[in-house]
């Protein structure tokens, strides 16, 4: 944040080029590396804020963020994070008033005592807001008063999540709806997504639209294609692709995310997307081994469709920071799609994986860095590989 925004963008472009050339050993002279897509206004882009609650030296509640490698909360001036929604400060002030009025105990990360741990806030592009209070136990006194105060601010839904574990995972498995539907509906492009407190959803809507538009452009779909979307989350990219493809198969490790993906397909009236739960590096090779026509135990019983799934036109991957497993990359090469679109949040693992793919019959044609997280060190990339003819 101490750098000007233009200097941040330049540093991120350099980071991408350096990783591709030094780690990937790639010659970029024949590759189109486009200038990074930045934001017009690099503040207030986050649609989700998860704010820890603690106490100051005098025992008063504070809201802020943890100082690095500590449990010490650095309070936010005026309860306002400049990356988050401007309406969140009023929500945090209402929570603070409630804590003080009813002497509700705040959780301590050091002693693991107390009750209130985090305030999670999600805001849709329409302004619809959901607040989820994260507590160490189920029994919370005077919740009605808090819910009423939040509803008075125009909050659409209030939830309570219980996280009894003393670790640093913010949300626990159980969420109770206190008011409203427990979900908000957000849009990316023309598609709608139903988002709950636990859902994974891209935090920067403006930049996500740019990223997905690029992924779609690189996929170069004309309506008849079969596409795989690996690490598909709640199916956001899959459904973008499904608007232009004949069939999309998504794979994702978190069962709830797959349930959300199926629900989102239904919500958008898209019937040509199918989702599988599992690890991409296991699920895709298993599918390939079992169904491959050359395999004695395989064969295709459902006429044609599985053949097409085995020989897709395009494969999209969007892995977490650790990148793709070698076994998955090897299977992708064997499935031999015409194009691979690799979306990455870590240039180093992207470069490592591109080295493998470019050494296995694919040519890197395009790299598009996108600034999904201004004021941070992160840089996202969408890249396109073409099968050598
Ligand atoms: N493409 C989605 C999500 C990308 S985040 C979007 O744009 O919204 C990466 C996703 O990969 C997460 O949803 C995570 O749960 C999932 N994931 C992590 N490891 C995985 C694995 N081994 N196999 C399949 N999915 C995995």
PDB file of C-alpha atoms in Angstrom, residues 103-302:
ATOM      1  CA  UNK A 103     -21.512  -7.062  28.365  1.00  0.00           C
ATOM      2  CA  UNK A 104     -21.193  -9.936  25.873  1.00  0.00           C
ATOM      3  CA  UNK A 105     -17.725 -11.485  26.295  1.00  0.00           C
ATOM      4  CA  UNK A 106     -15.266 -11.206  23.396  1.00  0.00           C
ATOM      5  CA  UNK A 107     -13.146 -14.265  22.513  1.00  0.00           C
ATOM      6  CA  UNK A 108      -9.449 -14.257  23.305  1.00  0.00           C
ATOM      7  CA  UNK A 109      -7.137 -16.071  20.849  1.00  0.00           C
ATOM      8  CA  UNK A 110      -4.566 -16.330  23.645  1.00  0.00           C
ATOM      9  CA  UNK A 111      -6.606 -17.848  26.468  1.00  0.00           C
ATOM     10  CA  UNK A 112      -9.373 -19.369  24.274  1.00  0.00           C
ATOM     11  CA  UNK A 113     -12.028 -17.923  26.551  1.00  0.00           C
ATOM     12  CA  UNK A 114     -14.927 -15.604  25.700  1.00  0.00           C
ATOM     13  CA  UNK A 115     -17.530 -15.840  22.992  1.00  0.00           C
ATOM     14  CA  UNK A 116     -17.543 -13.482  19.992  1.00  0.00           C
ATOM     15  CA  UNK A 117     -14.728 -14.228  17.505  1.00  0.00           C
ATOM     16  CA  UNK A 118     -15.343 -12.676  14.070  1.00  0.00           C
ATOM     17  CA  UNK A 119     -17.833 -10.588  12.143  1.00  0.00           C
ATOM     18  CA  UNK A 120     -18.166 -11.740   8.543  1.00  0.00           C
ATOM     19  CA  UNK A 121     -19.857  -9.377   6.097  1.00  0.00           C
ATOM     20  CA  UNK A 122     -20.731 -10.050   2.453  1.00  0.00           C
ATOM     21  CA  UNK A 123     -22.180  -7.464   0.089  1.00  0.00           C
ATOM     22  CA  UNK A 124     -23.636  -8.118  -3.372  1.00  0.00           C
ATOM     23  CA  UNK A 125     -23.307  -5.651  -6.241  1.00  0.00           C
ATOM     24  CA  UNK A 126     -26.942  -4.689  -5.608  1.00  0.00           C
ATOM     25  CA  UNK A 127     -26.032  -3.622  -2.058  1.00  0.00           C
ATOM     26  CA  UNK A 128     -27.743  -6.678  -0.474  1.00  0.00           C
ATOM     27  CA  UNK A 129     -25.752  -7.485   2.682  1.00  0.00           C
ATOM     28  CA  UNK A 130     -25.347 -10.562   4.865  1.00  0.00           C
ATOM     29  CA  UNK A 131     -23.776 -10.508   8.340  1.00  0.00           C
ATOM     30  CA  UNK A 132     -22.527 -13.655  10.063  1.00  0.00           C
ATOM     31  CA  UNK A 133     -21.416 -13.506  13.682  1.00  0.00           C
ATOM     32  CA  UNK A 134     -18.801 -16.168  14.447  1.00  0.00           C
ATOM     33  CA  UNK A 135     -18.925 -17.387  18.058  1.00  0.00           C
ATOM     34  CA  UNK A 136     -17.079 -19.962  20.149  1.00  0.00           C
ATOM     35  CA  UNK A 137     -20.329 -21.476  21.467  1.00  0.00           C
ATOM     36  CA  UNK A 138     -23.919 -21.818  20.405  1.00  0.00           C
ATOM     37  CA  UNK A 139     -25.573 -20.026  23.323  1.00  0.00           C
ATOM     38  CA  UNK A 140     -25.269 -16.289  22.753  1.00  0.00           C
ATOM     39  CA  UNK A 141     -27.258 -13.881  24.984  1.00  0.00           C
ATOM     40  CA  UNK A 142     -29.448 -11.036  23.647  1.00  0.00           C
ATOM     41  CA  UNK A 143     -29.121 -12.026  19.982  1.00  0.00           C
ATOM     42  CA  UNK A 144     -32.542 -10.552  19.197  1.00  0.00           C
ATOM     43  CA  UNK A 145     -31.293  -7.069  20.036  1.00  0.00           C
ATOM     44  CA  UNK A 146     -28.315  -7.448  17.691  1.00  0.00           C
ATOM     45  CA  UNK A 147     -30.419  -8.826  14.850  1.00  0.00           C
ATOM     46  CA  UNK A 148     -32.836  -5.898  15.224  1.00  0.00           C
ATOM     47  CA  UNK A 149     -29.999  -3.349  15.195  1.00  0.00           C
ATOM     48  CA  UNK A 150     -28.585  -4.917  12.004  1.00  0.00           C
ATOM     49  CA  UNK A 151     -31.972  -5.078  10.296  1.00  0.00           C
ATOM     50  CA  UNK A 152     -32.426  -1.377  11.140  1.00  0.00           C
ATOM     51  CA  UNK A 153     -29.252  -0.734   9.103  1.00  0.00           C
ATOM     52  CA  UNK A 154     -30.816  -2.467   6.089  1.00  0.00           C
ATOM     53  CA  UNK A 155     -28.915  -5.766   6.410  1.00  0.00           C
ATOM     54  CA  UNK A 156     -30.814  -8.455   4.447  1.00  0.00           C
ATOM     55  CA  UNK A 157     -29.795 -11.542   6.406  1.00  0.00           C
ATOM     56  CA  UNK A 158     -28.096 -12.355   9.729  1.00  0.00           C
ATOM     57  CA  UNK A 159     -26.469 -15.687  10.607  1.00  0.00           C
ATOM     58  CA  UNK A 160     -24.641 -17.237  13.535  1.00  0.00           C
ATOM     59  CA  UNK A 161     -21.710 -19.554  12.931  1.00  0.00           C
ATOM     60  CA  UNK A 162     -20.213 -21.657  15.729  1.00  0.00           C
ATOM     61  CA  UNK A 163     -16.458 -22.249  15.675  1.00  0.00           C
ATOM     62  CA  UNK A 164     -15.428 -23.937  18.946  1.00  0.00           C
ATOM     63  CA  UNK A 165     -11.980 -25.011  17.689  1.00  0.00           C
ATOM     64  CA  UNK A 166      -9.015 -23.042  19.029  1.00  0.00           C
ATOM     65  CA  UNK A 167      -7.264 -22.864  15.621  1.00  0.00           C
ATOM     66  CA  UNK A 168      -7.156 -20.107  13.008  1.00  0.00           C
ATOM     67  CA  UNK A 169      -9.897 -21.436  10.726  1.00  0.00           C
ATOM     68  CA  UNK A 170     -12.487 -18.664  10.830  1.00  0.00           C
ATOM     69  CA  UNK A 171     -15.738 -20.529  10.190  1.00  0.00           C
ATOM     70  CA  UNK A 172     -16.974 -23.648  11.940  1.00  0.00           C
ATOM     71  CA  UNK A 173     -19.195 -26.256  10.276  1.00  0.00           C
ATOM     72  CA  UNK A 174     -22.551 -25.082  11.707  1.00  0.00           C
ATOM     73  CA  UNK A 175     -24.350 -21.947  10.551  1.00  0.00           C
ATOM     74  CA  UNK A 176     -27.750 -20.961  11.908  1.00  0.00           C
ATOM     75  CA  UNK A 177     -29.919 -18.433  10.110  1.00  0.00           C
ATOM     76  CA  UNK A 178     -31.198 -15.766  12.515  1.00  0.00           C
ATOM     77  CA  UNK A 179     -32.969 -13.576   9.969  1.00  0.00           C
ATOM     78  CA  UNK A 180     -33.546 -13.568   6.200  1.00  0.00           C
ATOM     79  CA  UNK A 181     -32.582 -16.395   3.851  1.00  0.00           C
ATOM     80  CA  UNK A 182     -28.993 -16.907   5.007  1.00  0.00           C
ATOM     81  CA  UNK A 183     -27.813 -16.179   1.455  1.00  0.00           C
ATOM     82  CA  UNK A 184     -27.381 -13.253  -0.903  1.00  0.00           C
ATOM     83  CA  UNK A 185     -27.533 -13.252  -4.677  1.00  0.00           C
ATOM     84  CA  UNK A 186     -24.653 -11.721  -6.559  1.00  0.00           C
ATOM     85  CA  UNK A 187     -23.986 -11.411 -10.270  1.00  0.00           C
ATOM     86  CA  UNK A 188     -20.931 -11.825 -12.470  1.00  0.00           C
ATOM     87  CA  UNK A 189     -21.651 -10.728 -16.026  1.00  0.00           C
ATOM     88  CA  UNK A 190     -25.103 -12.061 -16.913  1.00  0.00           C
ATOM     89  CA  UNK A 191     -25.007 -14.899 -14.367  1.00  0.00           C
ATOM     90  CA  UNK A 192     -26.458 -14.956 -10.852  1.00  0.00           C
ATOM     91  CA  UNK A 193     -24.884 -16.780  -7.921  1.00  0.00           C
ATOM     92  CA  UNK A 194     -26.396 -17.650  -4.575  1.00  0.00           C
ATOM     93  CA  UNK A 195     -23.750 -17.070  -1.892  1.00  0.00           C
ATOM     94  CA  UNK A 196     -23.874 -18.250   1.760  1.00  0.00           C
ATOM     95  CA  UNK A 197     -21.438 -17.358   4.597  1.00  0.00           C
ATOM     96  CA  UNK A 198     -19.354 -20.499   3.887  1.00  0.00           C
ATOM     97  CA  UNK A 199     -19.334 -20.314   0.067  1.00  0.00           C
ATOM     98  CA  UNK A 200     -16.164 -19.594  -1.851  1.00  0.00           C
ATOM     99  CA  UNK A 201     -16.905 -16.597  -4.048  1.00  0.00           C
ATOM    100  CA  UNK A 202     -14.449 -14.342  -5.851  1.00  0.00           C
ATOM    101  CA  UNK A 203     -14.017 -11.242  -3.672  1.00  0.00           C
ATOM    102  CA  UNK A 204     -13.416  -8.681  -6.434  1.00  0.00           C
ATOM    103  CA  UNK A 205     -16.419  -8.671  -8.739  1.00  0.00           C
ATOM    104  CA  UNK A 206     -15.149  -6.005 -11.194  1.00  0.00           C
ATOM    105  CA  UNK A 207     -11.874  -7.808 -11.820  1.00  0.00           C
ATOM    106  CA  UNK A 208     -13.477 -11.263 -11.852  1.00  0.00           C
ATOM    107  CA  UNK A 209     -15.588 -10.165 -14.813  1.00  0.00           C
ATOM    108  CA  UNK A 210     -12.413  -9.132 -16.660  1.00  0.00           C
ATOM    109  CA  UNK A 211     -10.645 -12.386 -15.724  1.00  0.00           C
ATOM    110  CA  UNK A 212     -13.522 -14.627 -16.811  1.00  0.00           C
ATOM    111  CA  UNK A 213     -14.042 -12.653 -20.036  1.00  0.00           C
ATOM    112  CA  UNK A 214     -10.381 -13.332 -20.860  1.00  0.00           C
ATOM    113  CA  UNK A 215     -10.691 -17.015 -19.943  1.00  0.00           C
ATOM    114  CA  UNK A 216     -13.719 -17.253 -22.233  1.00  0.00           C
ATOM    115  CA  UNK A 217     -11.900 -15.438 -25.050  1.00  0.00           C
ATOM    116  CA  UNK A 218      -8.922 -17.808 -24.703  1.00  0.00           C
ATOM    117  CA  UNK A 219     -11.258 -20.843 -24.676  1.00  0.00           C
ATOM    118  CA  UNK A 220     -12.530 -19.651 -28.101  1.00  0.00           C
ATOM    119  CA  UNK A 221     -15.884 -21.441 -27.951  1.00  0.00           C
ATOM    120  CA  UNK A 222     -18.375 -21.564 -30.818  1.00  0.00           C
ATOM    121  CA  UNK A 223     -21.176 -23.697 -29.349  1.00  0.00           C
ATOM    122  CA  UNK A 224     -20.207 -27.273 -30.147  1.00  0.00           C
ATOM    123  CA  UNK A 225     -17.303 -27.789 -27.756  1.00  0.00           C
ATOM    124  CA  UNK A 226     -16.790 -30.121 -24.820  1.00  0.00           C
ATOM    125  CA  UNK A 227     -14.946 -28.428 -21.970  1.00  0.00           C
ATOM    126  CA  UNK A 228     -13.536 -29.460 -18.575  1.00  0.00           C
ATOM    127  CA  UNK A 229     -13.267 -26.885 -15.781  1.00  0.00           C
ATOM    128  CA  UNK A 230     -10.987 -28.253 -13.066  1.00  0.00           C
ATOM    129  CA  UNK A 231     -10.917 -26.707  -9.552  1.00  0.00           C
ATOM    130  CA  UNK A 232     -14.303 -25.230 -10.426  1.00  0.00           C
ATOM    131  CA  UNK A 233     -15.408 -23.981  -6.959  1.00  0.00           C
ATOM    132  CA  UNK A 234     -19.095 -23.035  -7.091  1.00  0.00           C
ATOM    133  CA  UNK A 235     -19.019 -23.339 -10.882  1.00  0.00           C
ATOM    134  CA  UNK A 236     -18.504 -19.696 -11.778  1.00  0.00           C
ATOM    135  CA  UNK A 237     -16.104 -20.263 -14.695  1.00  0.00           C
ATOM    136  CA  UNK A 238     -17.940 -23.474 -15.688  1.00  0.00           C
ATOM    137  CA  UNK A 239     -21.218 -21.604 -16.091  1.00  0.00           C
ATOM    138  CA  UNK A 240     -19.534 -18.779 -18.005  1.00  0.00           C
ATOM    139  CA  UNK A 241     -18.209 -21.442 -20.392  1.00  0.00           C
ATOM    140  CA  UNK A 242     -21.530 -23.342 -20.501  1.00  0.00           C
ATOM    141  CA  UNK A 243     -23.176 -20.302 -22.108  1.00  0.00           C
ATOM    142  CA  UNK A 244     -20.985 -20.867 -25.183  1.00  0.00           C
ATOM    143  CA  UNK A 245     -20.171 -24.619 -25.154  1.00  0.00           C
ATOM    144  CA  UNK A 246     -22.087 -27.835 -25.820  1.00  0.00           C
ATOM    145  CA  UNK A 247     -21.056 -29.468 -22.527  1.00  0.00           C
ATOM    146  CA  UNK A 248     -18.998 -28.499 -19.488  1.00  0.00           C
ATOM    147  CA  UNK A 249     -17.661 -30.898 -16.837  1.00  0.00           C
ATOM    148  CA  UNK A 250     -16.550 -29.338 -13.536  1.00  0.00           C
ATOM    149  CA  UNK A 251     -14.421 -30.960 -10.821  1.00  0.00           C
ATOM    150  CA  UNK A 252     -14.092 -29.580  -7.289  1.00  0.00           C
ATOM    151  CA  UNK A 253     -12.865 -31.026  -3.980  1.00  0.00           C
ATOM    152  CA  UNK A 254     -15.384 -29.380  -1.592  1.00  0.00           C
ATOM    153  CA  UNK A 255     -18.787 -31.159  -1.665  1.00  0.00           C
ATOM    154  CA  UNK A 256     -20.713 -28.041  -0.554  1.00  0.00           C
ATOM    155  CA  UNK A 257     -19.146 -26.026  -3.396  1.00  0.00           C
ATOM    156  CA  UNK A 258     -20.296 -28.690  -5.893  1.00  0.00           C
ATOM    157  CA  UNK A 259     -23.809 -28.557  -4.415  1.00  0.00           C
ATOM    158  CA  UNK A 260     -23.685 -24.754  -4.872  1.00  0.00           C
ATOM    159  CA  UNK A 261     -22.422 -25.195  -8.462  1.00  0.00           C
ATOM    160  CA  UNK A 262     -25.374 -27.458  -9.312  1.00  0.00           C
ATOM    161  CA  UNK A 263     -27.780 -24.999  -7.684  1.00  0.00           C
ATOM    162  CA  UNK A 264     -26.193 -22.090  -9.579  1.00  0.00           C
ATOM    163  CA  UNK A 265     -26.556 -23.962 -12.881  1.00  0.00           C
ATOM    164  CA  UNK A 266     -30.256 -24.417 -12.086  1.00  0.00           C
ATOM    165  CA  UNK A 267     -30.635 -20.774 -11.028  1.00  0.00           C
ATOM    166  CA  UNK A 268     -29.278 -19.693 -14.426  1.00  0.00           C
ATOM    167  CA  UNK A 269     -31.232 -22.244 -16.440  1.00  0.00           C
ATOM    168  CA  UNK A 270     -28.056 -23.950 -17.697  1.00  0.00           C
ATOM    169  CA  UNK A 271     -28.517 -27.690 -18.217  1.00  0.00           C
ATOM    170  CA  UNK A 272     -25.268 -28.511 -20.013  1.00  0.00           C
ATOM    171  CA  UNK A 273     -22.934 -28.413 -17.001  1.00  0.00           C
ATOM    172  CA  UNK A 274     -22.173 -31.492 -14.901  1.00  0.00           C
ATOM    173  CA  UNK A 275     -20.176 -31.384 -11.676  1.00  0.00           C
ATOM    174  CA  UNK A 276     -18.068 -34.011  -9.884  1.00  0.00           C
ATOM    175  CA  UNK A 277     -16.780 -33.987  -6.295  1.00  0.00           C
ATOM    176  CA  UNK A 278     -13.161 -35.040  -5.874  1.00  0.00           C
ATOM    177  CA  UNK A 279      -9.514 -34.176  -6.241  1.00  0.00           C
ATOM    178  CA  UNK A 280      -8.830 -33.147  -9.824  1.00  0.00           C
ATOM    179  CA  UNK A 281      -5.555 -35.123  -9.791  1.00  0.00           C
ATOM    180  CA  UNK A 282      -7.462 -38.310  -8.855  1.00  0.00           C
ATOM    181  CA  UNK A 283     -10.871 -37.780 -10.463  1.00  0.00           C
ATOM    182  CA  UNK A 284      -9.693 -36.911 -13.978  1.00  0.00           C
ATOM    183  CA  UNK A 285      -7.083 -39.740 -14.276  1.00  0.00           C
ATOM    184  CA  UNK A 286      -9.635 -42.205 -12.811  1.00  0.00           C
ATOM    185  CA  UNK A 287     -12.229 -41.097 -15.325  1.00  0.00           C
ATOM    186  CA  UNK A 288      -9.706 -41.363 -18.139  1.00  0.00           C
ATOM    187  CA  UNK A 289      -8.391 -44.812 -17.127  1.00  0.00           C
ATOM    188  CA  UNK A 290     -11.860 -46.263 -16.583  1.00  0.00           C
ATOM    189  CA  UNK A 291     -13.466 -44.946 -19.730  1.00  0.00           C
ATOM    190  CA  UNK A 292     -10.607 -44.890 -22.177  1.00  0.00           C
ATOM    191  CA  UNK A 293     -11.670 -47.064 -25.147  1.00  0.00           C
ATOM    192  CA  UNK A 294      -8.227 -48.685 -25.256  1.00  0.00           C
ATOM    193  CA  UNK A 295      -8.699 -49.931 -21.715  1.00  0.00           C
ATOM    194  CA  UNK A 296     -10.096 -53.494 -21.418  1.00  0.00           C
ATOM    195  CA  UNK A 297     -12.264 -52.663 -18.396  1.00  0.00           C
ATOM    196  CA  UNK A 298     -13.529 -49.468 -19.980  1.00  0.00           C
ATOM    197  CA  UNK A 299     -15.717 -48.823 -22.969  1.00  0.00           C
ATOM    198  CA  UNK A 300     -18.450 -46.297 -23.493  1.00  0.00           C
ATOM    199  CA  UNK A 301     -21.916 -47.397 -22.617  1.00  0.00           C
ATOM    200  CA  UNK A 302     -23.616 -44.043 -23.009  1.00  0.00           C
TER     201      UNK A 302
END
